[in-house]
Coordinates of N, CA and C in Angstrom, one line a residue:
K1 N 36.4 3.3 9.6 CA 37.0 2.2 9.1 C 35.9 1.3 8.2
V2 N 34.7 1.6 8.6 CA 33.5 0.8 7.8 C 33.3 1.5 6.7
A3 N 33.5 3.2 6.7 CA 33.2 3.9 5.4 C 34.2 3.5 4.3
R4 N 35.3 2.8 4.7 CA 36.3 2.6 3.6 C 36.0 1.4 3.0
I5 N 34.7 0.8 3.4 CA 34.7 -0.5 2.8 C 33.8 -0.5 1.4
I6 N 34.3 -0.9 0.4 CA 33.6 -0.7 -1.0 C 32.7 -1.7 -1.3
T7 N 31.3 -1.2 -1.5 CA 30.2 -2.1 -1.5 C 29.9 -2.3 -3.2
N8 N 30.6 -1.5 -4.0 CA 30.5 -2.0 -5.4 C 30.9 -3.2 -5.9
R9 N 30.6 -3.9 -6.7 CA 31.2 -5.0 -7.4 C 31.6 -4.8 -9.0
G10 N 32.8 -5.3 -9.4 CA 33.0 -5.1 -10.8 C 33.7 -3.7 -11.1
F11 N 34.3 -3.5 -12.3 CA 34.9 -2.6 -12.7 C 34.3 -2.2 -14.1
V12 N 34.1 -1.0 -14.3 CA 33.4 -0.7 -15.7 C 33.9 1.0 -15.9
Q13 N 34.6 0.8 -17.1 CA 35.3 2.1 -17.4 C 34.2 2.7 -18.6
K14 N 34.4 4.1 -18.5 CA 33.5 4.8 -19.7 C 33.5 4.3 -20.9
G15 N 32.3 4.0 -21.4 CA 32.2 3.3 -22.9 C 32.3 1.7 -22.9
D16 N 32.7 1.1 -22.0 CA 32.6 -0.2 -21.8 C 31.1 -0.9 -21.9
L17 N 31.1 -1.8 -22.6 CA 29.7 -2.6 -22.8 C 29.5 -3.4 -21.5
I18 N 28.4 -3.2 -21.0 CA 28.1 -4.1 -19.8 C 27.2 -5.4 -20.2
I19 N 26.4 -5.1 -21.3 CA 25.3 -6.3 -21.6 C 24.7 -6.0 -23.1
L20 N 24.8 -7.0 -23.8 CA 24.1 -6.9 -25.1 C 22.5 -6.8 -25.0
K21 N 21.9 -6.1 -25.9 CA 20.5 -5.9 -25.7 C 19.8 -7.6 -26.4
G22 N 19.1 -7.8 -25.5 CA 18.5 -9.4 -25.8 C 19.4 -10.5 -25.0
S23 N 20.3 -10.1 -24.6 CA 21.2 -11.4 -23.9 C 20.6 -11.7 -22.7
V24 N 21.1 -12.8 -22.0 CA 20.5 -13.3 -20.7 C 21.5 -12.5 -19.6
V25 N 20.8 -12.2 -18.6 CA 21.6 -11.6 -17.6 C 21.8 -12.7 -16.4
D26 N 22.9 -13.1 -16.4 CA 23.6 -14.1 -15.4 C 23.7 -13.5 -14.2
D27 N 24.3 -14.1 -13.1 CA 24.4 -13.8 -11.9 C 25.5 -12.6 -11.8
E28 N 26.5 -12.9 -12.3 CA 27.6 -12.0 -12.3 C 27.3 -10.5 -13.3
K29 N 26.7 -10.5 -14.3 CA 26.2 -9.3 -14.9 C 25.0 -8.6 -14.0
F30 N 24.1 -9.3 -13.1 CA 23.3 -8.9 -12.4 C 23.9 -8.0 -11.3
L31 N 24.9 -8.7 -10.7 CA 25.9 -8.1 -9.4 C 26.3 -6.8 -10.0
V32 N 26.9 -6.7 -11.2 CA 27.5 -5.5 -12.0 C 26.6 -4.7 -12.1
L33 N 25.4 -4.9 -12.6 CA 24.5 -3.7 -12.6 C 23.6 -3.2 -11.6
N34 N 23.5 -4.0 -10.6 CA 23.3 -3.7 -9.2 C 24.1 -2.6 -8.6
S35 N 25.4 -2.9 -8.8 CA 26.4 -2.2 -8.3 C 26.5 -1.0 -9.0
L36 N 26.5 -1.0 -10.4 CA 26.4 0.4 -11.0 C 25.1 1.4 -10.4
K37 N 24.1 0.6 -10.4 CA 22.8 1.1 -10.0 C 22.8 1.8 -8.7
S38 N 23.5 1.3 -7.7 CA 23.8 1.8 -6.4 C 24.6 3.0 -6.1
S39 N 25.6 2.8 -6.9 CA 26.6 3.9 -7.1 C 26.2 5.1 -7.9
Y40 N 25.3 4.9 -8.9 CA 24.5 6.1 -9.6 C 24.0 6.7 -8.5
E41 N 22.9 5.8 -7.8 CA 22.0 6.4 -6.9 C 22.8 7.0 -5.7
G42 N 23.7 6.6 -5.3 CA 24.6 7.0 -4.2 C 25.1 8.6 -4.7
N43 N 25.5 8.6 -5.9 CA 26.1 9.8 -6.4 C 25.0 11.0 -6.7
L44 N 23.7 10.3 -7.0 CA 22.8 11.3 -7.0 C 22.3 11.7 -5.7
I45 N 22.4 11.1 -4.5 CA 22.0 11.4 -3.1 C 23.2 12.4 -2.7
E46 N 24.3 12.0 -2.8 CA 25.3 13.2 -2.6 C 25.2 14.3 -3.1
E47 N 25.0 14.5 -4.5 CA 24.7 15.6 -5.1 C 23.7 16.5 -4.9
S48 N 22.5 15.7 -4.5 CA 21.3 16.7 -4.1 C 21.3 16.6 -2.6
F49 N 20.2 17.2 -2.3 CA 19.9 17.3 -0.6 C 19.6 16.2 0.0
P50 N 20.1 15.3 0.8 CA 19.5 14.2 1.5 C 18.2 14.3 2.2
Y51 N 18.2 15.7 2.7 CA 17.1 16.1 3.6 C 15.6 16.0 2.7
Q52 N 15.9 16.3 1.3 CA 14.7 16.2 0.6 C 14.1 14.9 0.6
L53 N 15.1 13.9 0.4 CA 14.6 12.4 0.4 C 14.2 12.1 1.6
V54 N 14.7 12.4 2.7 CA 14.1 12.1 4.1 C 12.8 12.7 4.4
A55 N 12.7 13.9 3.9 CA 11.4 14.8 3.9 C 10.3 14.1 3.1
G56 N 10.6 13.5 1.9 CA 9.7 13.1 0.9 C 9.1 11.5 1.5
Q57 N 10.2 10.9 2.1 CA 9.7 9.7 2.8 C 8.7 10.0 3.9
F58 N 9.1 10.8 4.7 CA 8.2 11.3 5.7 C 7.0 11.7 5.5
I59 N 6.7 12.5 4.5 CA 5.6 13.1 3.9 C 4.7 11.8 3.2
Y60 N 5.4 11.0 2.4 CA 4.6 9.8 2.1 C 3.9 8.9 3.2
I61 N 4.9 8.4 4.2 CA 4.4 7.6 5.3 C 3.1 8.4 6.0
I62 N 3.4 9.9 6.2 CA 2.2 10.6 7.2 C 1.1 10.4 6.1
L63 N 1.2 10.7 5.0 CA 0.0 10.7 4.0 C -0.7 9.3 4.3
L64 N 0.2 8.3 4.0 CA -0.5 6.9 4.0 C -1.4 6.6 5.3
L65 N -0.4 7.1 6.7 CA -0.9 6.6 7.9 C -2.4 7.7 8.1
G66 N -2.0 9.0 7.6 CA -3.3 9.9 7.5 C -4.4 9.4 7.0
T67 N -4.2 8.9 5.7 CA -5.5 8.4 5.0 C -5.9 7.0 5.5
L68 N -5.3 6.3 6.4 CA -5.7 5.2 7.1 C -6.5 5.7 8.1
Y69 N -6.3 6.8 9.1 CA -6.7 7.4 10.2 C -8.0 8.1 9.8
F70 N -7.9 8.8 8.7 CA -9.3 9.3 8.1 C -10.3 8.2 7.7
F71 N -9.8 7.1 7.3 CA -11.0 6.3 6.7 C -11.5 5.7 8.1
I72 N -10.7 5.3 8.8 CA -11.2 4.5 10.4 C -12.2 5.7 11.0
H73 N -11.5 6.9 10.9 CA -12.5 8.0 11.6 C -13.8 8.4 11.0
F74 N -14.1 8.2 9.8 CA -15.2 8.5 8.8 C -16.2 7.3 8.5
F75 N -15.6 6.3 8.5 CA -16.3 5.1 8.0 C -16.4 3.9 9.3
R76 N -15.4 3.9 10.1 CA -15.4 2.9 11.3 C -15.1 3.8 12.6
T77 N -15.9 4.8 12.9 CA -15.6 5.4 14.1 C -15.4 4.8 15.4
S78 N -16.3 3.7 15.7 CA -16.3 2.9 16.8 C -15.1 2.3 16.7
L79 N -14.2 2.1 16.1 CA -12.8 1.3 16.4 C -11.8 2.5 17.0
L80 N -12.3 3.7 17.1 CA -11.2 4.5 17.5 C -11.7 4.6 19.2
N81 N -12.7 4.1 19.6 CA -13.3 4.1 20.8 C -12.4 3.5 21.8
Y82 N -11.7 2.3 21.4 CA -11.0 1.6 22.3 C -9.4 1.5 21.4
I83 N -8.5 1.7 22.5 CA -7.2 1.8 22.0 C -6.3 0.5 21.5
A84 N -7.2 -0.6 22.2 CA -6.6 -1.7 21.5 C -6.9 -2.0 20.3
N85 N -8.0 -1.5 19.5 CA -8.4 -1.7 18.0 C -7.2 -0.9 17.3
V86 N -6.8 0.4 18.0 CA -5.9 1.1 17.0 C -4.6 0.6 17.1
N87 N -4.1 0.0 18.4 CA -2.9 -0.8 18.5 C -2.8 -1.9 17.6
L88 N -3.9 -2.7 17.6 CA -3.5 -4.0 16.6 C -3.5 -3.5 15.1
I89 N -4.0 -2.6 14.7 CA -4.1 -2.2 13.3 C -2.4 -1.6 13.4
L90 N -2.1 -0.7 14.1 CA -0.7 0.0 13.9 C 0.1 -1.0 13.9
F91 N 0.0 -2.1 14.9 CA 1.2 -2.9 15.2 C 1.3 -3.8 13.9
S92 N 0.1 -4.2 13.2 CA 0.1 -5.2 12.2 C 0.8 -4.4 11.0
V93 N 0.6 -3.1 10.9 CA 1.2 -2.4 9.7 C 2.6 -2.5 9.9
F94 N 3.1 -1.8 11.0 CA 4.4 -1.4 11.4 C 5.2 -2.8 11.5
W95 N 4.6 -3.8 11.9 CA 5.5 -5.0 12.2 C 5.8 -5.6 10.7
M96 N 4.7 -5.5 9.8 CA 5.2 -6.0 8.4 C 6.0 -5.1 8.0
V97 N 6.1 -4.1 8.1 CA 7.0 -3.1 7.5 C 8.2 -3.3 7.9
F98 N 8.4 -3.5 9.2 CA 9.7 -3.7 10.0 C 10.3 -5.2 9.4
V99 N 9.6 -6.1 9.2 CA 9.9 -7.5 8.7 C 10.8 -7.5 7.4
A100 N 9.6 -6.7 6.6 CA 10.1 -6.5 5.1 C 11.2 -5.7 4.9
I101 N 11.6 -4.7 5.8 CA 12.8 -3.8 5.7 C 14.0 -4.9 6.1
L102 N 14.1 -5.6 7.2 CA 14.8 -6.4 7.6 C 15.2 -7.2 6.3
V103 N 14.1 -7.9 5.8 CA 14.5 -9.0 4.6 C 15.0 -8.3 3.5
I104 N 14.7 -7.1 3.3 CA 15.2 -6.4 2.1 C 16.9 -6.0 2.6
R105 N 17.2 -5.7 3.7 CA 18.5 -5.4 3.7 C 19.3 -6.9 4.0
Y106 N 18.8 -7.8 4.6 CA 19.5 -9.1 4.3 C 19.7 -9.7 3.1
N107 N 18.5 -10.1 2.2 CA 18.6 -10.6 1.1 C 16.8 -10.3 0.3
V108 N 16.8 -9.6 -0.6 CA 15.8 -9.3 -1.1 C 14.9 -10.4 -1.9
V109 N 15.9 -11.5 -2.1 CA 15.0 -12.6 -2.8 C 14.1 -13.1 -1.9
F110 N 14.3 -13.1 -0.6 CA 13.7 -13.7 0.2 C 12.1 -12.8 0.5
L111 N 12.2 -11.5 -0.1 CA 10.8 -10.6 0.2 C 9.7 -11.4 0.1
Y112 N 9.5 -12.3 -1.0 CA 8.2 -13.0 -1.4 C 7.9 -14.2 -0.7
V113 N 8.7 -14.5 0.3 CA 8.6 -15.4 1.4 C 7.8 -14.8 2.4
V114 N 7.9 -13.4 2.6 CA 7.4 -12.9 3.7 C 5.7 -13.0 3.6
P115 N 5.0 -13.4 4.8 CA 3.5 -13.8 4.4 C 2.7 -12.3 4.6
F116 N 2.9 -11.5 3.7 CA 2.0 -10.1 4.0 C 0.5 -10.3 4.0
P117 N -0.1 -11.4 3.2 CA -1.6 -11.7 3.3 C -2.1 -12.0 4.6
I118 N -1.1 -12.4 5.8 CA -1.5 -12.5 7.1 C -2.0 -11.1 7.5
V119 N -1.9 -9.9 7.3 CA -2.3 -8.8 7.7 C -3.9 -8.7 7.3
P120 N -4.4 -9.0 6.2 CA -5.7 -8.7 5.9 C -6.6 -10.1 6.7
I121 N -5.9 -11.2 6.9 CA -6.2 -12.3 7.3 C -6.7 -11.9 8.8
I122 N -5.7 -11.7 9.5 CA -5.9 -11.0 10.9 C -7.0 -9.8 11.2
M123 N -6.8 -8.6 10.2 CA -7.9 -7.8 10.2 C -9.2 -8.2 10.2
R124 N -9.4 -9.1 9.1 CA -10.8 -9.7 8.8 C -11.2 -10.3 10.0
A125 N -10.5 -11.2 10.6 CA -10.8 -11.9 11.7 C -11.6 -11.0 12.9
F126 N -10.8 -9.9 13.0 CA -11.2 -9.1 14.1 C -12.3 -8.0 13.6
Y127 N -12.4 -7.5 12.4 CA -13.1 -6.2 12.0 C -13.5 -6.8 10.4
D128 N -14.1 -5.9 9.9 CA -14.8 -6.3 8.6 C -13.6 -6.1 7.4
T129 N -14.3 -6.6 6.1 CA -13.7 -6.7 4.9 C -13.3 -5.4 4.5
R130 N -13.7 -4.4 4.7 CA -13.4 -3.2 4.1 C -12.2 -2.7 4.8
I131 N -12.2 -2.8 6.4 CA -10.7 -2.5 7.0 C -9.6 -3.6 6.7
A132 N -9.9 -4.6 6.5 CA -8.9 -5.7 6.1 C -8.1 -5.2 4.8
L133 N -9.0 -4.9 3.9 CA -8.4 -4.4 2.6 C -7.7 -3.2 2.7
F134 N -8.2 -2.4 3.5 CA -7.6 -0.7 3.5 C -6.3 -0.8 4.2
V135 N -6.2 -1.8 5.0 CA -4.9 -1.8 6.0 C -4.0 -2.6 5.0
H136 N -4.5 -3.6 4.5 CA -3.4 -4.3 3.7 C -2.9 -3.3 2.6
I137 N -3.7 -2.8 2.0 CA -3.3 -1.7 1.0 C -2.3 -0.5 1.5
V138 N -2.6 0.0 2.7 CA -1.5 0.8 3.1 C -0.3 0.0 3.5
T139 N -0.3 -1.2 4.0 CA 0.9 -2.0 4.6 C 1.7 -2.3 3.1
I140 N 1.2 -2.6 2.0 CA 1.7 -2.8 0.7 C 2.3 -1.7 0.2
L141 N 1.6 -0.6 0.2 CA 2.3 0.8 -0.3 C 3.4 1.1 0.5
L142 N 3.3 1.2 1.8 CA 4.6 1.3 2.7 C 5.6 0.8 2.5
V143 N 5.6 -0.7 2.3 CA 6.6 -1.6 1.8 C 7.1 -1.3 0.3
G144 N 6.0 -1.1 -0.3 CA 6.4 -1.0 -1.9 C 7.4 0.1 -2.1
Y145 N 7.3 0.9 -1.4 CA 8.3 2.1 -1.3 C 9.7 1.7 -1.5
Y146 N 10.0 0.7 -0.6 CA 11.3 0.4 -0.1 C 12.0 -0.8 -1.1
V147 N 11.0 -1.4 -1.8 CA 11.4 -2.8 -2.5 C 11.9 -2.3 -3.9
P148 N 12.9 -3.0 -4.4 CA 13.0 -3.1 -5.8 C 11.7 -3.5 -6.6
N149 N 11.4 -2.9 -7.8 CA 10.2 -3.3 -8.4 C 9.0 -3.1 -7.6
G150 N 9.0 -1.9 -7.1 CA 7.8 -1.8 -6.3 C 6.5 -2.0 -6.8
F151 N 6.3 -1.6 -8.1 CA 4.8 -1.6 -8.8 C 4.5 -3.1 -8.8
E152 N 5.5 -3.9 -9.1 CA 5.2 -5.4 -9.5 C 5.0 -6.1 -7.9
F153 N 5.7 -5.4 -7.1 CA 5.5 -6.1 -5.6 C 4.0 -5.7 -5.1
V154 N 3.5 -4.4 -5.4 CA 2.3 -4.1 -4.9 C 1.4 -4.7 -5.6
V155 N 1.2 -5.0 -6.9 CA 0.2 -5.7 -7.6 C 0.1 -7.1 -7.1
I156 N 1.4 -7.9 -7.0 CA 1.3 -9.3 -6.8 C 0.9 -9.4 -5.2
Q157 N 1.2 -8.5 -4.3 CA 0.7 -8.5 -2.8 C -0.6 -8.2 -2.8
F158 N -1.2 -7.0 -3.6 CA -2.6 -6.9 -3.8 C -3.4 -8.2 -3.9
I159 N -3.0 -8.8 -5.0 CA -3.9 -10.1 -5.6 C -3.7 -11.2 -4.3
A160 N -2.7 -11.2 -3.8 CA -2.5 -12.0 -2.6 C -3.3 -11.8 -1.6
G161 N -3.6 -10.4 -1.1 CA -4.1 -10.3 -0.1 C -6.0 -10.3 -0.6
M162 N -6.2 -9.8 -1.7 CA -7.7 -10.2 -2.1 C -8.1 -11.7 -2.1
S163 N -7.1 -12.3 -2.4 CA -7.3 -13.8 -2.2 C -7.5 -14.4 -0.9
A164 N -6.7 -13.6 0.0 CA -7.0 -14.2 1.4 C -8.1 -13.8 2.0
I165 N -8.5 -12.5 1.6 CA -9.9 -11.7 2.2 C -11.0 -12.7 1.7
I166 N -10.8 -13.0 0.5 CA -11.9 -13.8 -0.4 C -12.2 -15.2 0.3
N167 N -10.8 -15.8 0.5 CA -11.1 -17.1 1.1 C -11.4 -17.1 2.9
V168 N -10.9 -15.9 3.6 CA -11.4 -15.9 4.8 C -13.1 -15.7 4.9
T169 N -13.5 -14.8 4.1 CA -14.8 -14.4 3.9 C -15.9 -15.4 3.3
G170 N -15.4 -16.1 2.5 CA -15.9 -17.2 1.9 C -17.1 -16.6 0.7
L171 N -16.7 -15.8 -0.1 CA -17.6 -15.2 -0.9 C -17.7 -16.2 -2.2

């Protein structure tokens, strides 16, 4: 029964004009555009192999976490001696990703209310600046994959995280 619920909004026939170039996008037009986007993406996923998408996401996550591991292994080996250090780092990353995904599913507008710079602040409080920056970059890259306008999100959060680190260290 849930599969029969229509998630798209508005009805657009082939050849209909949705919005004029240079005109303002109001709430109604925005909803129609988002509906068309999700419908188009849904058709693409159904036409292609969904396993490729899942495999790509899995590889992306493994690469980012692997990069974090190798950074710690080669430059901060002492952190790997205690499981509590690894747990704090991984918990910080996964908690922010989890919160971000919940917010995205609820209402993406509230994404910029989530305090992502708390991750580098916590990391800087317990470790050094390089760890704080690297963990923050991995976190925002993981979240940036799932948010709309990912590049914009990553740039804004990178600047916010750098500001947080600078304010904590007092450079």
